[in-house]
CSV table of C-alpha atoms in Angstrom, one decimal:
chain,number,residue,atom,x,y,z
O,9,MET,CA,8.8,-26.1,7.0
O,10,GLY,CA,6.1,-24.5,9.2
O,11,LYS,CA,3.4,-22.4,7.7
O,12,ILE,CA,3.9,-18.6,7.6
O,13,SER,CA,0.8,-16.4,7.6
O,14,ALA,CA,0.4,-13.1,5.9
O,15,LYS,CA,-0.1,-11.5,9.3
O,16,ASP,CA,3.3,-12.9,10.4
O,17,LEU,CA,4.9,-10.7,7.7
O,18,GLY,CA,2.9,-7.7,8.6
O,19,ILE,CA,0.8,-8.1,5.4
O,20,GLY,CA,-2.8,-7.0,5.8
O,21,THR,CA,-2.3,-5.3,9.1
O,22,ASP,CA,-2.4,-1.5,9.6
O,23,LYS,CA,1.2,-1.4,8.4
O,24,VAL,CA,1.9,-1.2,4.7
O,25,PHE,CA,4.2,-4.0,3.5
O,26,PHE,CA,6.7,-2.7,1.0
O,27,ILE,CA,8.2,-4.9,-1.7
O,28,ALA,CA,11.2,-3.5,-3.5
O,29,GLU,CA,11.1,-5.2,-6.9
O,30,ALA,CA,14.6,-5.7,-8.1
O,31,GLY,CA,13.3,-8.1,-10.8
O,32,ILE,CA,15.9,-8.4,-13.5
O,33,ASN,CA,17.4,-5.0,-13.0
O,34,HIS,CA,20.6,-6.7,-11.9
O,35,ASN,CA,21.3,-7.2,-15.7
O,36,GLY,CA,22.7,-10.7,-14.9
O,37,SER,CA,25.3,-9.4,-12.4
O,38,MET,CA,25.5,-10.8,-8.9
O,39,GLU,CA,27.4,-7.7,-7.9
O,40,ASN,CA,24.5,-5.5,-9.0
O,41,ALA,CA,22.0,-7.9,-7.3
O,42,LYS,CA,23.7,-7.5,-4.0
O,43,LYS,CA,23.9,-3.7,-4.4
O,44,LEU,CA,20.1,-3.8,-5.0
O,45,ILE,CA,19.6,-5.8,-1.8
O,46,ASP,CA,21.7,-3.2,0.1
O,47,LEU,CA,19.7,-0.4,-1.4
O,48,ALA,CA,16.4,-2.0,-0.5
O,49,LYS,CA,17.5,-2.4,3.1
O,50,LYS,CA,18.9,1.1,3.3
O,51,ALA,CA,15.6,2.6,1.9
O,52,GLY,CA,13.5,0.8,4.5
O,53,ALA,CA,11.8,-1.8,2.3
O,54,ASP,CA,10.3,-4.9,4.1
O,55,CYS,CA,11.3,-7.3,1.3
O,56,VAL,CA,13.5,-7.4,-1.9
O,57,LYS,CA,12.1,-9.4,-4.8
O,58,PHE,CA,13.7,-11.0,-7.8
O,59,GLN,CA,12.3,-13.2,-10.6
O,60,LYS,CA,13.0,-16.9,-11.2
O,61,ARG,CA,12.3,-18.7,-14.4
O,62,THR,CA,13.1,-22.0,-16.0
O,63,ILE,CA,13.7,-20.6,-19.5
O,64,ASN,CA,13.2,-23.9,-21.4
O,65,ARG,CA,10.0,-24.5,-19.5
O,66,ILE,CA,8.3,-21.2,-20.2
O,67,LEU,CA,9.2,-20.8,-23.9
O,68,THR,CA,8.7,-23.1,-26.9
O,69,LYS,CA,11.6,-23.8,-29.2
O,70,GLU,CA,10.2,-21.2,-31.6
O,71,GLY,CA,10.1,-18.7,-28.7
O,72,LEU,CA,13.6,-19.5,-27.7
O,73,GLU,CA,14.9,-19.0,-31.2
O,74,LYS,CA,13.0,-15.9,-32.0
O,75,PRO,CA,15.3,-13.0,-33.1
O,76,TYR,CA,15.4,-10.2,-30.5
O,77,ASN,CA,16.5,-6.9,-31.9
O,78,SER,CA,15.4,-4.6,-29.0
O,79,ASP,CA,17.8,-2.0,-27.8
O,80,ASN,CA,17.5,-3.8,-24.4
O,81,ALA,CA,18.6,-7.2,-25.8
O,82,PHE,CA,21.5,-9.0,-24.1
O,83,ALA,CA,21.6,-11.6,-26.9
O,84,PRO,CA,20.3,-11.8,-30.5
O,85,LYS,CA,17.8,-14.6,-29.7
O,86,TYR,CA,15.0,-14.1,-27.1
O,87,GLY,CA,15.8,-17.3,-25.3
O,88,ASP,CA,19.5,-16.5,-24.9
O,89,HIS,CA,18.5,-13.0,-23.8
O,90,LYS,CA,16.3,-14.4,-21.0
O,91,LYS,CA,19.1,-16.9,-20.0
O,92,PHE,CA,21.6,-14.1,-19.7
O,93,LEU,CA,19.4,-12.5,-17.1
O,94,GLU,CA,18.6,-15.7,-15.2
O,95,PHE,CA,20.4,-16.6,-12.0
O,96,SER,CA,21.2,-20.3,-11.2
O,97,PHE,CA,19.8,-22.1,-8.1
O,98,GLU,CA,23.2,-21.6,-6.4
O,99,GLN,CA,23.2,-17.9,-7.2
O,100,PHE,CA,19.8,-17.6,-5.7
O,101,ARG,CA,21.0,-19.5,-2.6
O,102,GLU,CA,23.8,-17.0,-2.3
O,103,LEU,CA,21.4,-14.0,-2.6
O,104,LYS,CA,19.2,-15.5,0.0
O,105,ARG,CA,22.1,-15.9,2.4
O,106,TYR,CA,23.2,-12.4,1.6
O,107,SER,CA,19.8,-11.0,2.3
O,108,GLU,CA,19.7,-12.7,5.6
O,109,GLU,CA,23.1,-11.2,6.5
O,110,VAL,CA,21.8,-7.7,5.5
O,111,GLY,CA,18.6,-8.2,7.4
O,112,ILE,CA,15.9,-8.1,4.8
O,113,LEU,CA,13.4,-10.6,3.5
O,114,MET,CA,13.9,-11.9,0.0
O,115,THR,CA,11.6,-13.6,-2.4
O,116,ALA,CA,11.0,-13.9,-6.1
O,117,SER,CA,8.2,-14.3,-8.7
O,118,GLY,CA,8.2,-17.9,-9.8
O,119,TRP,CA,7.2,-18.2,-13.5
O,120,ASP,CA,6.8,-22.0,-13.6
O,121,GLU,CA,6.3,-25.0,-11.4
O,122,GLU,CA,10.0,-25.9,-11.2
O,123,SER,CA,10.8,-22.4,-10.0
O,124,ILE,CA,8.0,-22.4,-7.5
O,125,ASP,CA,9.3,-25.7,-6.1
O,126,PHE,CA,12.8,-24.3,-5.8
O,127,LEU,CA,11.7,-21.1,-4.1
O,128,TYR,CA,9.7,-23.1,-1.6
O,129,ASP,CA,12.7,-25.2,-0.8
O,130,LEU,CA,14.8,-22.1,-0.6
O,131,GLY,CA,12.5,-20.9,2.2
O,132,VAL,CA,11.0,-17.7,0.7
O,133,PRO,CA,8.4,-16.1,3.0
O,134,PHE,CA,5.8,-15.8,0.2
O,135,PHE,CA,5.3,-16.4,-3.5
O,136,LYS,CA,4.5,-13.7,-6.1
O,137,LEU,CA,2.8,-14.6,-9.3
O,138,ALA,CA,3.4,-12.1,-12.1
O,139,SER,CA,0.5,-10.7,-14.1
O,140,ALA,CA,1.6,-12.8,-17.0
O,141,ASP,CA,0.6,-15.9,-15.0
O,142,LEU,CA,-2.7,-14.8,-13.6
O,143,THR,CA,-4.5,-16.9,-16.2
O,144,ASN,CA,-1.9,-19.8,-15.9
O,145,PHE,CA,-4.4,-21.6,-13.7
O,146,PRO,CA,-2.2,-24.7,-13.3
O,147,LEU,CA,0.6,-22.6,-11.9
O,148,VAL,CA,-1.8,-20.7,-9.6
O,149,GLU,CA,-3.1,-24.0,-8.2
O,150,HIS,CA,0.5,-25.4,-7.8
O,151,ALA,CA,1.7,-22.3,-6.0
O,152,SER,CA,-1.3,-22.1,-3.7
O,153,LYS,CA,-0.9,-25.7,-2.5
O,154,LYS,CA,2.5,-24.9,-0.9
O,155,GLY,CA,0.7,-23.3,2.1
O,156,ILE,CA,2.6,-20.0,2.2
O,157,PRO,CA,1.1,-16.6,1.3
O,158,ILE,CA,0.6,-15.9,-2.4
O,159,ILE,CA,0.6,-12.5,-4.0
O,160,ILE,CA,-1.2,-12.2,-7.4
O,161,SER,CA,-0.7,-9.3,-9.7
O,162,THR,CA,-3.6,-8.5,-12.0
O,163,GLY,CA,-2.2,-6.7,-15.0
O,164,MET,CA,-3.4,-7.7,-18.5
O,165,SER,CA,-6.6,-9.3,-17.1
O,166,ASN,CA,-10.3,-8.7,-16.7
O,167,ILE,CA,-12.3,-9.2,-13.6
O,168,GLU,CA,-13.6,-12.6,-14.6
O,169,ASP,CA,-10.1,-13.9,-14.9
O,170,ILE,CA,-9.1,-12.5,-11.5
O,171,GLN,CA,-12.2,-14.0,-9.8
O,172,GLU,CA,-11.4,-17.4,-11.2
O,173,ALA,CA,-7.8,-17.3,-10.3
O,174,TYR,CA,-8.8,-16.2,-6.7
O,175,GLU,CA,-11.2,-19.1,-6.5
O,176,ILE,CA,-8.6,-21.6,-7.6
O,177,ALA,CA,-6.0,-20.3,-5.1
O,178,SER,CA,-8.4,-20.0,-2.2
O,179,VAL,CA,-9.3,-23.7,-2.3
O,180,ASN,CA,-5.9,-24.4,-0.9
O,181,ASN,CA,-4.7,-21.1,0.6
O,182,ASP,CA,-6.3,-18.6,2.9
O,183,ASN,CA,-3.4,-16.1,2.7
O,184,ILE,CA,-4.0,-14.5,-0.7
O,185,CYS,CA,-3.1,-10.9,-1.8
O,186,ILE,CA,-4.6,-9.3,-4.9
O,187,MET,CA,-2.6,-6.5,-6.5
O,188,GLN,CA,-4.0,-3.8,-8.8
O,189,CYS,CA,-1.6,-3.5,-11.6
O,190,THR,CA,-1.3,-2.2,-15.2
O,191,SER,CA,1.3,-4.0,-17.3
O,192,SER,CA,2.8,-1.2,-19.3
O,193,TYR,CA,6.3,0.3,-18.7
O,194,PRO,CA,6.1,3.1,-17.7
O,195,THR,CA,2.3,3.2,-17.1
O,196,LYS,CA,0.5,6.3,-18.3
O,197,ASN,CA,-1.4,8.0,-15.4
O,198,ASP,CA,-4.8,7.5,-17.1
O,199,ASP,CA,-4.2,3.8,-17.4
O,200,ILE,CA,-3.5,3.2,-13.7
O,201,ASN,CA,-7.1,3.1,-12.4
O,202,LEU,CA,-6.5,3.2,-8.6
O,203,ARG,CA,-10.3,3.0,-8.0
O,204,VAL,CA,-10.0,-0.7,-8.8
O,205,ILE,CA,-8.6,-1.0,-5.3
O,206,ASP,CA,-12.0,-0.2,-4.0
O,207,THR,CA,-13.6,-2.8,-6.3
O,208,TYR,CA,-11.1,-5.5,-5.1
O,209,LYS,CA,-11.9,-4.7,-1.5
O,210,LYS,CA,-15.6,-5.3,-2.1
O,211,LEU,CA,-15.1,-8.4,-4.3
O,212,PHE,CA,-12.4,-10.1,-2.2
O,213,PRO,CA,-13.2,-9.2,1.4
O,214,HIS,CA,-11.0,-12.1,2.7
O,215,ALA,CA,-8.0,-11.1,0.6
O,216,VAL,CA,-5.3,-8.5,1.3
O,217,ILE,CA,-5.4,-5.8,-1.4
O,218,GLY,CA,-2.3,-4.1,-2.7
O,219,TYR,CA,-0.8,-2.1,-5.6
O,220,SER,CA,2.0,-3.0,-7.9
O,221,GLY,CA,3.0,0.2,-9.8
O,222,HIS,CA,5.1,0.8,-13.0
O,223,GLU,CA,4.5,4.5,-13.2
O,224,LYS,CA,7.0,7.3,-13.0
O,225,GLY,CA,7.3,9.1,-9.7
O,226,ILE,CA,5.8,8.4,-6.3
O,227,ALA,CA,2.6,10.4,-6.0
O,228,ILE,CA,0.3,7.7,-7.5
O,229,THR,CA,1.6,5.0,-5.1
O,230,LEU,CA,0.8,7.3,-2.1
O,231,GLY,CA,-2.7,7.5,-3.6
O,232,ALA,CA,-2.9,3.7,-3.6
O,233,VAL,CA,-2.0,3.7,0.1
O,234,ALA,CA,-4.7,6.4,0.8
O,235,LEU,CA,-7.2,4.1,-0.9
O,236,GLY,CA,-6.3,1.2,1.4
O,237,ALA,CA,-3.6,-0.7,-0.4
O,238,LYS,CA,-1.8,-2.8,2.3
O,239,ILE,CA,1.0,-4.1,0.1
O,240,ILE,CA,3.0,-1.9,-2.2
O,241,GLU,CA,5.4,-3.2,-4.9
O,242,ARG,CA,7.6,-0.9,-6.9
O,243,HIS,CA,10.5,-1.6,-9.3
O,244,PHE,CA,13.8,0.0,-8.3
O,245,THR,CA,17.2,0.2,-10.0
O,246,LEU,CA,20.7,1.4,-9.5
O,247,ASP,CA,20.4,3.6,-12.6
O,248,ARG,CA,17.4,4.3,-14.8
O,249,THR,CA,19.6,4.8,-17.8
O,250,MET,CA,21.0,1.2,-17.7
O,251,LYS,CA,20.3,-1.1,-20.5
O,252,GLY,CA,17.2,-3.3,-19.8
O,253,GLY,CA,13.4,-3.1,-20.3
O,254,ASP,CA,12.4,-2.4,-16.6
O,255,HIS,CA,14.9,0.4,-15.7
O,256,SER,CA,12.9,3.3,-17.1
O,257,ALA,CA,9.9,2.4,-15.0
O,258,SER,CA,11.9,2.0,-11.8
O,259,LEU,CA,12.8,4.2,-8.9
O,260,GLU,CA,16.4,5.1,-8.1
O,261,GLU,CA,17.7,5.5,-4.6
O,262,PRO,CA,16.3,8.9,-3.8
O,263,GLY,CA,12.8,8.1,-5.1
O,264,LEU,CA,12.7,4.7,-3.3
O,265,THR,CA,13.8,6.2,0.0
O,266,LYS,CA,11.4,9.1,-0.2
O,267,LEU,CA,8.4,6.8,-1.2
O,268,ILE,CA,8.9,4.5,1.7
O,269,ARG,CA,9.3,7.5,4.1
O,270,ASP,CA,6.2,9.1,2.7
O,271,ILE,CA,4.2,5.9,3.0
O,272,LYS,CA,5.0,5.8,6.7
O,273,ILE,CA,3.8,9.4,7.0
O,274,MET,CA,0.7,8.5,5.1
O,275,GLU,CA,0.0,5.6,7.5
O,276,GLU,CA,0.2,8.0,10.4
O,277,ALA,CA,-2.0,10.5,8.7
O,278,LEU,CA,-4.7,8.0,7.8
O,279,GLY,CA,-5.1,7.3,11.5
O,280,SER,CA,-8.6,6.4,12.8
O,281,SER,CA,-11.9,6.3,11.0
O,282,GLU,CA,-13.6,7.7,14.2
O,283,LYS,CA,-14.3,11.4,14.0
O,284,ARG,CA,-13.9,13.2,17.3
O,285,ARG,CA,-12.5,16.3,18.7
O,286,LEU,CA,-8.8,15.8,19.6
O,287,SER,CA,-6.9,17.1,22.6
O,288,SER,CA,-4.4,18.7,20.1
O,289,GLU,CA,-7.3,20.9,19.0
O,290,ASP,CA,-8.2,22.2,22.5
O,291,SER,CA,-6.3,25.5,22.4
O,292,CYS,CA,-7.5,26.3,18.9
O,293,PHE,CA,-11.1,25.4,19.9
O,294,ILE,CA,-11.0,27.7,22.9
O,295,LYS,CA,-9.6,30.6,20.8
O,296,LEU,CA,-11.7,30.3,17.7
O,297,SER,CA,-15.0,28.6,18.6
O,298,LYS,CA,-18.0,30.4,20.0
O,299,SER,CA,-19.9,30.5,23.3
O,300,LEU,CA,-23.3,31.8,24.3
O,301,VAL,CA,-22.8,35.5,25.3
O,302,SER,CA,-25.1,38.0,26.9
O,303,ASN,CA,-26.5,40.5,24.4
O,304,ARG,CA,-27.6,42.8,27.2
O,305,LYS,CA,-27.5,42.7,31.0
O,306,ILE,CA,-29.5,39.7,32.2
O,307,PHE,CA,-30.8,40.0,35.7
O,308,LYS,CA,-30.9,37.1,38.2
O,309,ASP,CA,-33.8,34.7,37.8
O,310,GLU,CA,-34.8,36.1,34.4
O,311,VAL,CA,-35.9,33.6,31.9
O,312,ILE,CA,-33.5,33.6,29.0
O,313,THR,CA,-35.0,34.7,25.7
O,314,ARG,CA,-33.4,34.8,22.2
O,315,ASP,CA,-32.9,38.5,22.2
O,316,MET,CA,-30.8,38.3,25.4
O,317,ILE,CA,-28.1,36.1,23.9
O,318,THR,CA,-25.7,36.0,21.0
O,319,THR,CA,-22.7,33.9,20.0
O,320,LYS,CA,-19.1,35.1,20.3
O,321,GLY,CA,-15.6,33.8,21.1
O,322,PRO,CA,-13.8,32.5,23.1
O,323,GLY,CA,-15.2,29.0,23.3
O,324,THR,CA,-14.9,28.7,27.0
O,325,GLY,CA,-18.6,28.8,27.9
O,326,ILE,CA,-21.9,27.2,26.9
O,327,SER,CA,-21.8,25.9,23.3
O,328,PRO,CA,-24.2,27.5,20.8
O,329,THR,CA,-25.4,23.9,20.1
O,330,LYS,CA,-27.3,24.2,23.4
O,331,MET,CA,-29.1,27.4,22.6
O,332,LYS,CA,-32.3,25.7,21.4
O,333,ILE,CA,-32.7,23.5,24.5
O,334,ILE,CA,-32.0,26.4,26.8
O,335,LEU,CA,-34.8,28.5,25.2
O,336,GLU,CA,-37.3,25.6,25.0
O,337,ARG,CA,-36.8,24.8,28.7
O,338,LYS,CA,-37.1,28.5,29.6
O,339,MET,CA,-34.0,28.3,31.7
O,340,ARG,CA,-32.9,31.2,33.9
O,341,VAL,CA,-29.7,32.8,35.1
O,342,ASN,CA,-28.8,32.4,38.8
O,343,LYS,CA,-27.0,35.7,39.1
O,344,ASP,CA,-26.8,39.1,37.3
O,345,ILE,CA,-24.8,38.8,34.1
O,346,GLU,CA,-23.4,41.9,32.6
O,347,GLU,CA,-23.7,42.6,28.8
O,348,ASP,CA,-21.1,40.9,26.5
O,349,VAL,CA,-20.1,38.2,29.0
O,350,VAL,CA,-19.6,34.5,28.3
O,351,ILE,CA,-22.3,32.4,29.9
O,352,ASN,CA,-21.2,29.2,31.6
O,353,ASP,CA,-23.2,26.1,32.6
O,354,PHE,CA,-23.0,27.0,36.2
O,355,ASP,CA,-24.7,30.4,35.5
O,356,ILE,CA,-28.1,28.9,34.5
O,357,TYR,CA,-30.7,26.6,36.0
C-alpha cells in the first residue's frame, strides 16, 4: 500500500476537510450504518467515520462485567453493551465496499493496536485517535508508524500531554492533524474554547489544525473555520431522539447539510489576507468617495492654496490623499476651473 499524504485528501489546504462522524450512532444496525453513509454523501461530507474497538482488548474483566444501568444501555453489563455496538471485521469490509459504491471516503477511530492493524489492512485513508487515547502513547506510536495521516483529538487533556503525544507521533509521521475538542456531550458553549485553535497553530506549525465539536447547533463550528480550522468533525445521526449516548450531541440531516453548505460559504468569504480595493467596489467608490473640488474659481496658472479646494463626491478626480503633496509642491492649474468642479490629474502641473 502506497503512502497517502494529508494533502492528497485535501487536508491542510485552503479547503476545509469535513468528517461526518457516524461513530456508534448506527446502534449496532448495518442498515442504519448504510443510511448514515448515504446521508453523509448527500450532505456533502468528504469522509464518513465510524469507531472500531476490540472490546476484550480495551477493557479489563472487571470493566467488562461492570453493571451498566444507563438509559442508553443496550445490555446490562458494560462489556456486552459495547459488544452490541461493535461491527465485525466482515461488517466493516462491507461498509467500506458500500462507501466506495456511494462515492465517499470511509475511516474509523481505532481504539487499540489490533483495530489499527485491521483498519490499515482495510485501506482507510487516515487514522483517527479518539481523545480517550491521546495519553495512550503506545497506541499513538503504533498508529503513527503505519505511514498514513493521523488525526488526534485533544479532549480531556492538558497542553503537556498534547505536546508529548505530538512528539511521539512526529518521530514516524509527518502528516499529523491536531483537533481542538472538549469531551462532554453536548458541550456547553463556555467549555468549547475555540481560541485554543490559535494556540495550536503557534505550538504545532507543521501540523494541520482542526476542530471536533460536540456542541448543539452549527454556529460554533463556523467560528472554528473562521479561526483557521482546516479539518472539521461533527457527529451526525438519523434521529437525535434515538437511544444511545451520542445522539443528543449529533446533527440530523438538515443541520449537517446546512453546516457543510455554510462552511463552503465561509471558505469563500475568508478569501485573501491581502487588503486591496476590489473591482467589485469600483461603482460604489466613484459614487461615495471624495475628490478634490474647487472651492472658488481658480484661474489658469494660479498656485493652488488650501482655501481654493475642498473635498466632495463623486470620486472621479484627484483623491484627497494627494492634497498635502499638491500644496507642498505649489502645483498650479493649467486652465481656468470654475467653482465647485472636480479637479483631475490632467488639470494640474
